[in-house]
Amino acid sequence: MKSKYPVNGKTSAVGVINKIIDLEGLRLSSEGMAVGYHEGKATFVPGLLPGEIGQVQIMEEKKNWQRGKLLRILKASEDRVNPPCSVYSVCGGCQLQHLNYEQTLVWKKQWVADALSRIGKIQLDSVTIHPTIGMDHPWRYRNKARLHCGEEGSLGYYQEKSKATVPFDDCLLISEGMNHWVREAEGFLSEEGKKSFPQLTSITFRENSQGEGMMILDSLPDVSLQDTDQQDTSLRDAQSFGAWAGLGKEDIGSESIEGTGSGISSVWGITHSGEPERIVGEGDFTENVLGAEFKISPLAFLQVNPTQTYKLYNTVLDWAELSKEKVVWDLYCGIGTITLALAAKAQKVWGIEENPYAVADARENAKRNKIENVEFIPGKVEDTFRQITDQPDIVVLDPPRAGAHKRVLERLLELKPDQIIYVSCDPGTLARDLGKLQSEGYRVVEVQPVDMFPWSVHVETVVLLQR
């Protein structure tokens, strides 16, 4: 019997076609796939939800697990919703639009707890894990989008588990203004732009809270973009505020679409050697975070969700027992967003950051905001932290997805700060590092998941450790 329920979830196939089974989803994996059991073997099915029964075609089979493709839903969950995105079934940007938003928050808390218990060997009965902090309106939250170049000037995210580009008419994760910039850029690329940038592979769009934008072109030749004699007419037009400079400013305004602001204020190119060069525009791209103004270079990191960043950083500030007698280390500090906020209540804050552009921004941002009790050190944290002579009372670290380097953890265990506040974007590496710290005398006290990336399987987590 054909199911009356549409398959509004992810469906992907890997491997060779095999048998067809009926499967009940029992839980949701951290990759967003339902997990059920068939003949004792764990079976992972994209698109199926816990509590649902689906007809599944086994597409990949291993000794202890198998992966299936959802053919139809035989019994639907009350938590299933219709994804509003027209390309959700193929785009790799979101994994959970077919699940009620409140349930995505429940599962993200569960994924964090599972990782801490399974990987970190942490006893959860002695840890307070708070409910995931969600958003009142979990749409159009991203201030940055990296889109890949497709055929005939199209731009889009990659298809899941593929390098195929998925163009879209309206991405619901970015503002209406940024969507307009994408359309304008596609129009330019489909006409003359691609001739000027034959090696262009992707474009990154950034937007601040004032609706002002920055555009970054990847993989440009290693010649000066300011040397117009080396470029053709189309690029010279762009450099003289032609097509690129007009993005978001023509035929559209803040009165007609909310958030379009003043359009793209600067366009940058990233050469093959990794150096950013300005093509058009002048002045700094800035954003306000926790009441301070921050300059942001093209290659500097900034959290992509301003609303949730406020909640994330305030959690850090609430947990940190700051006073004017305490020294704080901020490891992997980026452009100094949380560093400067910590400095307002501490004696001294040291920041370490590998990205040289972010370090330059951080130093400039301290001057902009007239904060003098901070110092920034450029370089890898594991190679430079011994340059700091002050004993830390509190250490805040926000490492990349791979987690903290083992030498960083070893140094923290030598120094024994009273508090460690760990901010992570990956529950697995977070749990690994917490397990190491716990085994050497630290206690995991509180855990706060934050939904920084609604509708995706990613979750940001803040953890408080004390001795």
CSV table of C-alpha atoms in Angstrom, one decimal:
chain,number,residue,atom,x,y,z
A,1,MET,CA,0.0,0.0,0.0
A,2,LYS,CA,1.3,3.4,-0.9
A,3,SER,CA,1.9,5.7,2.0
A,4,LYS,CA,-0.2,8.9,2.2
A,5,TYR,CA,2.8,10.6,3.9
A,6,PRO,CA,5.3,12.3,1.7
A,7,VAL,CA,9.0,11.7,2.4
A,8,ASN,CA,10.0,15.1,3.5
A,9,GLY,CA,13.5,14.2,4.7
A,10,LYS,CA,16.9,13.5,3.5
A,11,THR,CA,17.2,10.6,1.1
A,12,SER,CA,20.6,9.5,-0.1
A,13,ALA,CA,22.0,6.3,-1.6
A,14,VAL,CA,25.4,4.7,-1.1
A,15,GLY,CA,26.6,1.4,-2.4
A,16,VAL,CA,24.7,-1.3,-4.3
A,17,ILE,CA,21.0,-1.9,-4.2
A,18,ASN,CA,19.9,-4.6,-1.8
A,19,LYS,CA,16.9,-5.9,0.1
A,20,ILE,CA,13.8,-3.8,1.1
A,21,ILE,CA,12.7,-3.9,4.7
A,22,ASP,CA,10.2,-2.2,7.1
A,23,LEU,CA,12.1,-0.5,9.9
A,24,GLU,CA,11.1,1.5,13.0
A,25,GLY,CA,13.2,4.4,13.9
A,26,LEU,CA,14.2,4.3,17.6
A,27,ARG,CA,16.5,7.3,18.0
A,28,LEU,CA,18.2,10.0,16.1
A,29,SER,CA,21.9,9.8,15.4
A,30,SER,CA,24.1,12.9,15.7
A,31,GLU,CA,24.2,12.9,11.9
A,32,GLY,CA,20.4,13.4,11.8
A,33,MET,CA,19.6,9.9,10.7
A,34,ALA,CA,17.1,7.6,12.4
A,35,VAL,CA,18.6,4.5,13.9
A,36,GLY,CA,16.6,1.2,14.0
A,37,TYR,CA,17.6,-2.5,14.2
A,38,HIS,CA,16.9,-5.2,11.6
A,39,GLU,CA,18.0,-8.7,12.5
A,40,GLY,CA,20.1,-7.2,15.3
A,41,LYS,CA,22.0,-4.9,13.1
A,42,ALA,CA,22.0,-1.1,13.6
A,43,THR,CA,20.4,0.5,10.5
A,44,PHE,CA,20.9,4.2,9.7
A,45,VAL,CA,18.2,5.9,7.6
A,46,PRO,CA,18.3,9.6,6.5
A,47,GLY,CA,14.8,11.1,6.5
A,48,LEU,CA,13.2,8.7,8.9
A,49,LEU,CA,12.4,10.0,12.4
A,50,PRO,CA,12.2,8.2,15.8
A,51,GLY,CA,8.8,6.6,16.3
A,52,GLU,CA,8.2,6.3,12.6
A,53,ILE,CA,8.0,3.1,10.5
A,54,GLY,CA,9.3,3.3,7.0
A,55,GLN,CA,9.9,1.1,4.0
A,56,VAL,CA,13.7,1.1,3.6
A,57,GLN,CA,16.0,-0.1,0.9
A,58,ILE,CA,19.4,-1.2,2.2
A,59,MET,CA,22.1,0.5,0.2
A,60,GLU,CA,25.3,-0.2,2.1
A,61,GLU,CA,26.0,-3.1,4.4
A,62,LYS,CA,28.9,-3.7,6.8
A,63,LYS,CA,29.5,-6.3,9.5
A,64,ASN,CA,27.9,-4.4,12.4
A,65,TRP,CA,25.8,-1.8,10.7
A,66,GLN,CA,24.0,-0.9,7.5
A,67,ARG,CA,22.6,2.2,5.8
A,68,GLY,CA,19.3,2.5,4.1
A,69,LYS,CA,17.3,4.8,1.8
A,70,LEU,CA,13.8,5.8,2.9
A,71,LEU,CA,11.3,4.8,0.2
A,72,ARG,CA,8.1,5.7,1.9
A,73,ILE,CA,6.7,6.3,5.4
A,74,LEU,CA,4.3,3.7,6.7
A,75,LYS,CA,3.7,5.4,10.0
A,76,ALA,CA,4.5,9.1,10.5
A,77,SER,CA,5.6,10.8,13.7
A,78,GLU,CA,3.7,13.7,15.1
A,79,ASP,CA,7.0,15.6,15.2
A,80,ARG,CA,7.3,15.5,11.4
A,81,VAL,CA,6.9,18.8,9.7
A,82,ASN,CA,7.0,19.9,6.0
A,83,PRO,CA,10.3,21.5,5.3
A,84,PRO,CA,9.8,25.1,4.0
A,85,CYS,CA,12.9,25.0,1.8
A,86,SER,CA,12.3,24.0,-1.8
A,87,VAL,CA,15.8,22.4,-2.1
A,88,TYR,CA,16.0,20.8,1.3
A,89,SER,CA,15.9,17.2,0.0
A,90,VAL,CA,19.1,17.7,-2.0
A,91,CYS,CA,21.0,20.6,-0.3
A,92,GLY,CA,23.7,19.8,2.3
A,93,GLY,CA,23.1,23.0,4.3
A,94,CYS,CA,20.4,21.6,6.6
A,95,GLN,CA,19.6,18.1,8.0
A,96,LEU,CA,16.7,18.6,10.3
A,97,GLN,CA,14.0,20.7,8.6
A,98,HIS,CA,11.6,17.8,8.6
A,99,LEU,CA,11.6,17.7,12.4
A,100,ASN,CA,9.7,20.0,14.8
A,101,TYR,CA,12.1,22.7,16.0
A,102,GLU,CA,11.6,22.0,19.7
A,103,GLN,CA,12.5,18.4,19.1
A,104,THR,CA,15.7,19.4,17.4
A,105,LEU,CA,16.7,21.1,20.6
A,106,VAL,CA,15.9,18.0,22.7
A,107,TRP,CA,18.1,15.8,20.4
A,108,LYS,CA,21.0,18.2,20.5
A,109,LYS,CA,21.1,18.1,24.2
A,110,GLN,CA,20.9,14.3,24.0
A,111,TRP,CA,23.8,14.2,21.5
A,112,VAL,CA,26.0,16.3,23.9
A,113,ALA,CA,25.1,14.1,26.8
A,114,ASP,CA,25.8,10.9,24.9
A,115,ALA,CA,29.2,12.1,23.8
A,116,LEU,CA,30.2,13.1,27.3
A,117,SER,CA,29.2,9.7,28.6
A,118,ARG,CA,30.4,7.5,25.8
A,119,ILE,CA,33.6,9.3,24.8
A,120,GLY,CA,34.6,11.3,27.8
A,121,LYS,CA,33.5,8.6,30.4
A,122,ILE,CA,31.9,11.4,32.4
A,123,GLN,CA,29.3,10.4,35.1
A,124,LEU,CA,26.3,12.4,34.1
A,125,ASP,CA,24.5,12.1,37.4
A,126,SER,CA,26.9,14.6,38.9
A,127,VAL,CA,26.7,17.1,36.0
A,128,THR,CA,24.0,19.7,35.3
A,129,ILE,CA,23.2,19.6,31.6
A,130,HIS,CA,20.8,22.5,30.8
A,131,PRO,CA,18.2,22.3,28.0
A,132,THR,CA,19.5,23.6,24.7
A,133,ILE,CA,19.1,27.4,24.2
A,134,GLY,CA,17.1,27.8,21.1
A,135,MET,CA,15.8,30.7,19.0
A,136,ASP,CA,12.4,32.3,19.0
A,137,HIS,CA,12.6,32.6,15.2
A,138,PRO,CA,15.2,30.1,13.9
A,139,TRP,CA,15.3,31.5,10.4
A,140,ARG,CA,17.5,34.0,8.5
A,141,TYR,CA,20.1,33.9,11.3
A,142,ARG,CA,23.4,33.5,9.4
A,143,ASN,CA,25.7,36.5,8.9
A,144,LYS,CA,27.9,34.5,6.6
A,145,ALA,CA,27.5,32.1,3.7
A,146,ARG,CA,30.1,30.4,1.5
A,147,LEU,CA,28.6,29.5,-1.8
A,148,HIS,CA,30.2,27.4,-4.5
A,149,CYS,CA,30.2,28.3,-8.2
A,150,GLY,CA,28.1,26.0,-10.4
A,151,GLU,CA,27.2,26.0,-14.1
A,152,GLU,CA,26.3,29.2,-16.0
A,153,GLY,CA,27.2,31.5,-13.1
A,154,SER,CA,25.0,29.8,-10.5
A,155,LEU,CA,25.9,29.8,-6.8
A,156,GLY,CA,24.8,27.3,-4.1
A,157,TYR,CA,25.7,25.0,-1.3
A,158,TYR,CA,27.1,21.6,-2.0
A,159,GLN,CA,24.7,18.7,-2.2
A,160,GLU,CA,25.1,16.3,0.7
A,161,LYS,CA,28.0,14.0,0.4
A,162,SER,CA,28.8,15.5,-3.0
A,163,LYS,CA,30.6,18.4,-4.7
A,164,ALA,CA,27.6,19.1,-6.9
A,165,THR,CA,26.3,22.6,-6.4
A,166,VAL,CA,22.6,23.2,-5.4
A,167,PRO,CA,21.4,26.6,-6.5
A,168,PHE,CA,18.4,28.1,-4.6
A,169,ASP,CA,15.9,30.9,-5.1
A,170,ASP,CA,15.7,31.8,-1.4
A,171,CYS,CA,17.9,30.4,1.3
A,172,LEU,CA,15.9,30.7,4.6
A,173,LEU,CA,19.1,30.7,6.7
A,174,ILE,CA,20.3,34.1,5.3
A,175,SER,CA,18.6,37.5,5.2
A,176,GLU,CA,16.5,38.6,2.3
A,177,GLY,CA,19.2,41.2,1.6
A,178,MET,CA,22.0,38.6,1.3
A,179,ASN,CA,19.7,36.5,-0.9
A,180,HIS,CA,19.5,39.6,-3.2
A,181,TRP,CA,23.3,39.9,-3.3
A,182,VAL,CA,23.5,36.3,-4.3
A,183,ARG,CA,21.1,36.9,-7.2
A,184,GLU,CA,23.0,40.0,-8.3
A,185,ALA,CA,26.3,38.1,-8.2
A,186,GLU,CA,24.9,35.3,-10.2
A,187,GLY,CA,23.7,37.7,-12.8
A,188,PHE,CA,27.2,39.2,-13.1
A,189,LEU,CA,28.9,35.8,-13.2
A,190,SER,CA,26.5,34.5,-15.9
A,191,GLU,CA,27.3,37.4,-18.2
A,192,GLU,CA,30.9,38.7,-18.0
A,193,GLY,CA,32.1,38.1,-14.5
A,194,LYS,CA,33.3,34.5,-15.0
A,195,LYS,CA,35.6,35.6,-17.9
A,196,SER,CA,37.3,38.0,-15.4
A,197,PHE,CA,37.6,35.3,-12.8
A,198,PRO,CA,38.0,32.0,-14.6
A,199,GLN,CA,39.5,30.3,-11.5
A,200,LEU,CA,36.8,31.5,-9.1
A,201,THR,CA,35.5,28.5,-7.1
A,202,SER,CA,33.4,30.1,-4.4
A,203,ILE,CA,32.1,33.4,-3.0
A,204,THR,CA,31.7,34.2,0.7
A,205,PHE,CA,29.1,36.7,1.7
A,206,ARG,CA,29.2,38.4,5.1
A,207,GLU,CA,26.6,40.8,6.6
A,208,ASN,CA,26.6,42.9,9.8
A,209,SER,CA,23.7,43.9,11.9
A,210,GLN,CA,23.3,47.1,10.0
A,211,GLY,CA,22.7,45.2,6.7
A,212,GLU,CA,26.1,46.2,5.3
A,213,GLY,CA,27.9,43.4,3.3
A,214,MET,CA,31.3,42.1,2.4
A,215,MET,CA,31.9,39.8,-0.5
A,216,ILE,CA,35.0,37.5,-0.7
A,217,LEU,CA,36.1,35.8,-4.0
A,218,ASP,CA,38.2,32.7,-3.6
A,219,SER,CA,41.0,31.3,-5.7
A,220,LEU,CA,42.1,34.3,-7.7
A,221,PRO,CA,45.4,34.4,-9.5
A,222,ASP,CA,48.5,35.5,-7.6
A,223,VAL,CA,48.7,38.9,-9.2
A,224,SER,CA,47.8,42.2,-7.6
A,225,LEU,CA,44.2,42.8,-8.0
A,226,GLN,CA,44.9,46.5,-7.9
A,227,ASP,CA,47.1,46.3,-11.0
A,228,THR,CA,44.4,47.0,-13.5
A,229,ASP,CA,46.8,46.7,-16.4
A,230,GLN,CA,46.9,43.0,-15.7
A,231,GLN,CA,43.2,42.6,-15.9
A,232,ASP,CA,40.6,42.8,-18.6
A,233,THR,CA,37.8,45.3,-19.1
A,234,SER,CA,35.3,43.5,-16.9
A,235,LEU,CA,37.6,43.5,-13.9
A,236,ARG,CA,38.5,47.1,-14.4
A,237,ASP,CA,34.8,47.9,-14.4
A,238,ALA,CA,34.4,46.0,-11.1
A,239,GLN,CA,37.3,47.9,-9.6
A,240,SER,CA,35.7,51.2,-10.6
A,241,PHE,CA,32.6,50.3,-8.7
A,242,GLY,CA,30.8,48.7,-11.6
A,243,ALA,CA,28.9,45.4,-11.3
A,244,TRP,CA,30.4,44.3,-7.9
A,245,ALA,CA,30.0,47.7,-6.2
A,246,GLY,CA,26.4,48.0,-7.2
A,247,LEU,CA,25.3,44.8,-5.5
A,248,GLY,CA,22.3,45.3,-3.2
A,249,LYS,CA,22.0,49.0,-4.0
A,250,GLU,CA,20.1,49.1,-7.3
A,251,ASP,CA,16.3,48.6,-7.5
A,252,ILE,CA,16.1,47.7,-3.8
A,253,GLY,CA,16.2,49.5,-0.5
A,254,SER,CA,15.7,49.2,3.2
A,255,GLU,CA,12.1,50.3,2.7
A,256,SER,CA,11.2,47.4,0.3
A,257,ILE,CA,13.1,44.5,1.9
A,258,GLU,CA,14.1,44.4,5.5
A,259,GLY,CA,17.8,44.1,6.2
A,260,THR,CA,19.2,45.1,2.8
A,261,GLY,CA,20.9,48.1,4.4
A,262,SER,CA,23.4,49.8,2.2
A,263,GLY,CA,24.4,46.7,0.2
A,264,ILE,CA,27.9,45.4,-0.4
A,265,SER,CA,30.4,47.9,0.9
A,266,SER,CA,33.6,46.0,0.0
A,267,VAL,CA,34.7,43.2,-2.3
A,268,TRP,CA,37.9,41.2,-1.6
A,269,GLY,CA,39.8,38.6,-3.5
A,270,ILE,CA,41.7,35.7,-1.9
A,271,THR,CA,44.7,34.7,-4.0
A,272,HIS,CA,46.0,31.1,-4.4
A,273,SER,CA,48.7,32.0,-1.9
A,274,GLY,CA,45.9,32.8,0.7
A,275,GLU,CA,46.4,36.6,0.8
A,276,PRO,CA,43.3,38.9,0.8
A,277,GLU,CA,43.3,41.9,-1.5
A,278,ARG,CA,40.6,44.5,-1.7
A,279,ILE,CA,39.0,44.8,-5.2
A,280,VAL,CA,36.5,47.6,-4.4
A,281,GLY,CA,35.3,49.5,-1.4
A,282,GLU,CA,37.0,51.3,1.4
A,283,GLY,CA,36.7,51.6,5.2
A,284,ASP,CA,36.4,48.8,7.7
A,285,PHE,CA,33.7,46.1,8.0
A,286,THR,CA,32.5,46.2,11.6
A,287,GLU,CA,30.0,44.5,13.9
A,288,ASN,CA,28.8,45.2,17.4
A,289,VAL,CA,29.1,42.4,20.0
A,290,LEU,CA,28.2,42.8,23.6
A,291,GLY,CA,28.2,46.6,23.3
A,292,ALA,CA,31.7,46.8,21.7
A,293,GLU,CA,32.6,47.6,18.1
A,294,PHE,CA,34.8,45.0,16.3
A,295,LYS,CA,36.6,45.3,13.0
A,296,ILE,CA,36.4,42.1,11.0
A,297,SER,CA,38.9,41.2,8.3
A,298,PRO,CA,37.9,39.0,5.4
A,299,LEU,CA,39.6,35.9,6.8
A,300,ALA,CA,38.9,36.5,10.5
A,301,PHE,CA,36.4,34.3,12.3
A,302,LEU,CA,33.2,35.6,13.8
A,303,GLN,CA,30.3,33.4,15.1
A,304,VAL,CA,27.7,33.1,12.3
A,305,ASN,CA,24.6,33.6,14.5
A,306,PRO,CA,24.5,37.1,16.3
A,307,THR,CA,21.5,36.3,18.4
A,308,GLN,CA,22.9,33.1,19.7
A,309,THR,CA,26.4,34.5,20.1
A,310,TYR,CA,25.0,37.0,22.6
A,311,LYS,CA,23.5,34.1,24.7
A,312,LEU,CA,26.7,32.0,24.3
A,313,TYR,CA,29.0,34.7,25.5
A,314,ASN,CA,26.8,35.7,28.3
A,315,THR,CA,26.8,32.1,29.6
A,316,VAL,CA,30.6,32.4,29.6
A,317,LEU,CA,30.5,35.7,31.5
A,318,ASP,CA,27.9,34.4,34.0
A,319,TRP,CA,30.0,31.4,34.9
A,320,ALA,CA,33.4,33.1,35.0
A,321,GLU,CA,34.1,34.3,38.6
A,322,LEU,CA,35.7,37.5,37.5
A,323,SER,CA,37.2,40.2,39.6
A,324,LYS,CA,39.8,42.9,39.3
A,325,GLU,CA,42.3,40.6,41.0
A,326,LYS,CA,42.1,37.8,38.5
A,327,VAL,CA,44.1,36.9,35.4
A,328,VAL,CA,42.3,35.3,32.5
A,329,TRP,CA,43.6,33.4,29.5
A,330,ASP,CA,41.5,33.4,26.3
A,331,LEU,CA,42.8,30.7,24.1
A,332,TYR,CA,41.9,30.6,20.4
A,333,CYS,CA,40.6,34.1,20.9
A,334,GLY,CA,39.8,35.2,17.3
A,335,ILE,CA,39.2,38.9,16.9
A,336,GLY,CA,38.9,39.3,20.7
A,337,THR,CA,35.1,39.4,21.1
A,338,ILE,CA,34.9,37.5,24.4
A,339,THR,CA,38.4,38.7,25.3
A,340,LEU,CA,37.3,42.3,25.6
A,341,ALA,CA,34.2,41.4,27.5
A,342,LEU,CA,36.3,39.4,30.0
A,343,ALA,CA,38.7,42.3,30.3
A,344,ALA,CA,36.0,44.7,31.6
A,345,LYS,CA,35.9,42.7,34.9
A,346,ALA,CA,39.4,41.2,35.2
A,347,GLN,CA,42.8,42.5,36.1
A,348,LYS,CA,44.4,41.2,32.9
A,349,VAL,CA,43.4,39.1,29.9
A,350,TRP,CA,45.8,37.3,27.6
A,351,GLY,CA,44.5,36.2,24.2
A,352,ILE,CA,46.3,33.7,21.8
A,353,GLU,CA,45.2,33.3,18.2
A,354,GLU,CA,46.8,31.5,15.2
A,355,ASN,CA,45.2,33.6,12.5
A,356,PRO,CA,47.4,36.7,11.9
A,357,TYR,CA,44.6,38.7,10.4
A,358,ALA,CA,42.4,38.0,13.5
A,359,VAL,CA,45.2,39.0,15.8
A,360,ALA,CA,45.6,42.3,14.0
A,361,ASP,CA,41.9,42.9,14.3
A,362,ALA,CA,42.0,42.0,18.0
A,363,ARG,CA,44.7,44.5,18.7
A,364,GLU,CA,42.8,47.2,16.7
A,365,ASN,CA,39.6,46.3,18.5
A,366,ALA,CA,41.1,46.8,21.9
A,367,LYS,CA,42.2,50.2,20.8
A,368,ARG,CA,38.8,51.1,19.3
A,369,ASN,CA,37.1,50.2,22.6
A,370,LYS,CA,39.8,51.8,24.8
A,371,ILE,CA,40.6,48.6,26.6
A,372,GLU,CA,44.2,48.5,27.8
A,373,ASN,CA,44.4,45.4,30.1
A,374,VAL,CA,44.6,42.9,27.3
A,375,GLU,CA,47.5,41.5,25.3
A,376,PHE,CA,47.3,39.4,22.2
A,377,ILE,CA,49.9,36.8,21.1
A,378,PRO,CA,50.0,35.5,17.5
A,379,GLY,CA,50.7,31.9,16.8
A,380,LYS,CA,49.4,28.4,17.6
A,381,VAL,CA,48.3,28.1,21.2
A,382,GLU,CA,50.4,25.0,21.8
A,383,ASP,CA,53.5,26.8,20.6
A,384,THR,CA,53.1,30.2,22.2
A,385,PHE,CA,51.3,29.8,25.6
A,386,ARG,CA,54.6,29.7,27.5
A,387,GLN,CA,55.2,33.3,26.5
A,388,ILE,CA,52.6,34.3,29.1
A,389,THR,CA,54.2,34.9,32.4
A,390,ASP,CA,51.0,35.4,34.5
A,391,GLN,CA,49.5,32.5,36.3
A,392,PRO,CA,45.8,32.2,35.1
A,393,ASP,CA,43.0,32.1,37.5
A,394,ILE,CA,40.5,31.4,34.7
A,395,VAL,CA,41.0,29.9,31.3
A,396,VAL,CA,38.5,30.3,28.5
A,397,LEU,CA,39.2,28.2,25.4
A,398,ASP,CA,37.2,28.0,22.1
A,399,PRO,CA,39.2,25.7,19.8
A,400,PRO,CA,38.4,24.7,16.3
A,401,ARG,CA,36.4,21.6,15.5
A,402,ALA,CA,39.4,19.3,16.1
A,403,GLY,CA,39.5,20.3,19.7
A,404,ALA,CA,42.4,21.5,21.9
A,405,HIS,CA,45.9,20.3,21.2
A,406,LYS,CA,47.1,17.7,23.7
A,407,ARG,CA,50.0,20.1,24.7
A,408,VAL,CA,47.4,22.7,25.6
A,409,LEU,CA,45.6,20.3,27.9
A,410,GLU,CA,48.8,19.2,29.5
A,411,ARG,CA,49.8,22.8,30.2
A,412,LEU,CA,46.4,23.5,31.8
A,413,LEU,CA,46.9,20.6,34.0
A,414,GLU,CA,50.3,21.9,35.1
A,415,LEU,CA,49.0,25.4,35.8
A,416,LYS,CA,45.8,24.2,37.5
A,417,PRO,CA,43.6,27.3,37.0
A,418,ASP,CA,40.6,27.5,39.4
A,419,GLN,CA,38.1,27.5,36.4
A,420,ILE,CA,38.2,26.3,32.8
A,421,ILE,CA,35.4,27.3,30.6
A,422,TYR,CA,35.4,25.3,27.3
A,423,VAL,CA,33.4,26.4,24.3
A,424,SER,CA,33.1,23.8,21.6
A,425,CYS,CA,31.4,23.3,18.2
A,426,ASP,CA,32.0,19.5,18.3
A,427,PRO,CA,30.6,17.3,21.1
A,428,GLY,CA,33.0,14.4,20.2
A,429,THR,CA,36.3,16.3,20.5
A,430,LEU,CA,34.8,18.2,23.5
A,431,ALA,CA,34.1,15.0,25.3
A,432,ARG,CA,37.6,13.7,24.5
A,433,ASP,CA,39.2,16.7,26.0
A,434,LEU,CA,36.9,16.9,29.0
A,435,GLY,CA,37.7,13.2,29.7
A,436,LYS,CA,41.4,14.1,29.9
A,437,LEU,CA,40.9,17.1,32.2
A,438,GLN,CA,38.5,15.1,34.4
A,439,SER,CA,41.0,12.3,34.8
A,440,GLU,CA,43.6,14.7,36.2
A,441,GLY,CA,41.4,16.3,38.9
A,442,TYR,CA,38.9,18.7,37.2
A,443,ARG,CA,35.2,18.3,37.6
A,444,VAL,CA,32.6,19.0,35.0
A,445,VAL,CA,30.1,21.1,36.7
A,446,GLU,CA,27.7,22.6,34.2
A,447,VAL,CA,27.0,22.1,30.5
A,448,GLN,CA,25.0,24.5,28.3
A,449,PRO,CA,24.2,23.5,24.7
A,450,VAL,CA,23.4,26.4,22.4
A,451,ASP,CA,21.6,26.1,19.1
A,452,MET,CA,24.0,28.2,17.1
A,453,PHE,CA,23.0,26.5,13.8
A,454,PRO,CA,19.2,25.8,13.7
A,455,TRP,CA,18.1,23.0,11.3
A,456,SER,CA,21.6,21.5,11.1
A,457,VAL,CA,23.0,18.7,13.2
A,458,HIS,CA,25.6,21.1,14.7
A,459,VAL,CA,25.5,22.3,18.2
A,460,GLU,CA,27.7,24.7,20.2
A,461,THR,CA,28.4,23.8,23.9
A,462,VAL,CA,29.7,25.7,26.9
A,463,VAL,CA,31.2,23.7,29.7
A,464,LEU,CA,32.3,24.8,33.2
A,465,LEU,CA,35.1,22.9,34.9
A,466,GLN,CA,36.4,23.4,38.4
A,467,ARG,CA,39.0,21.8,40.5
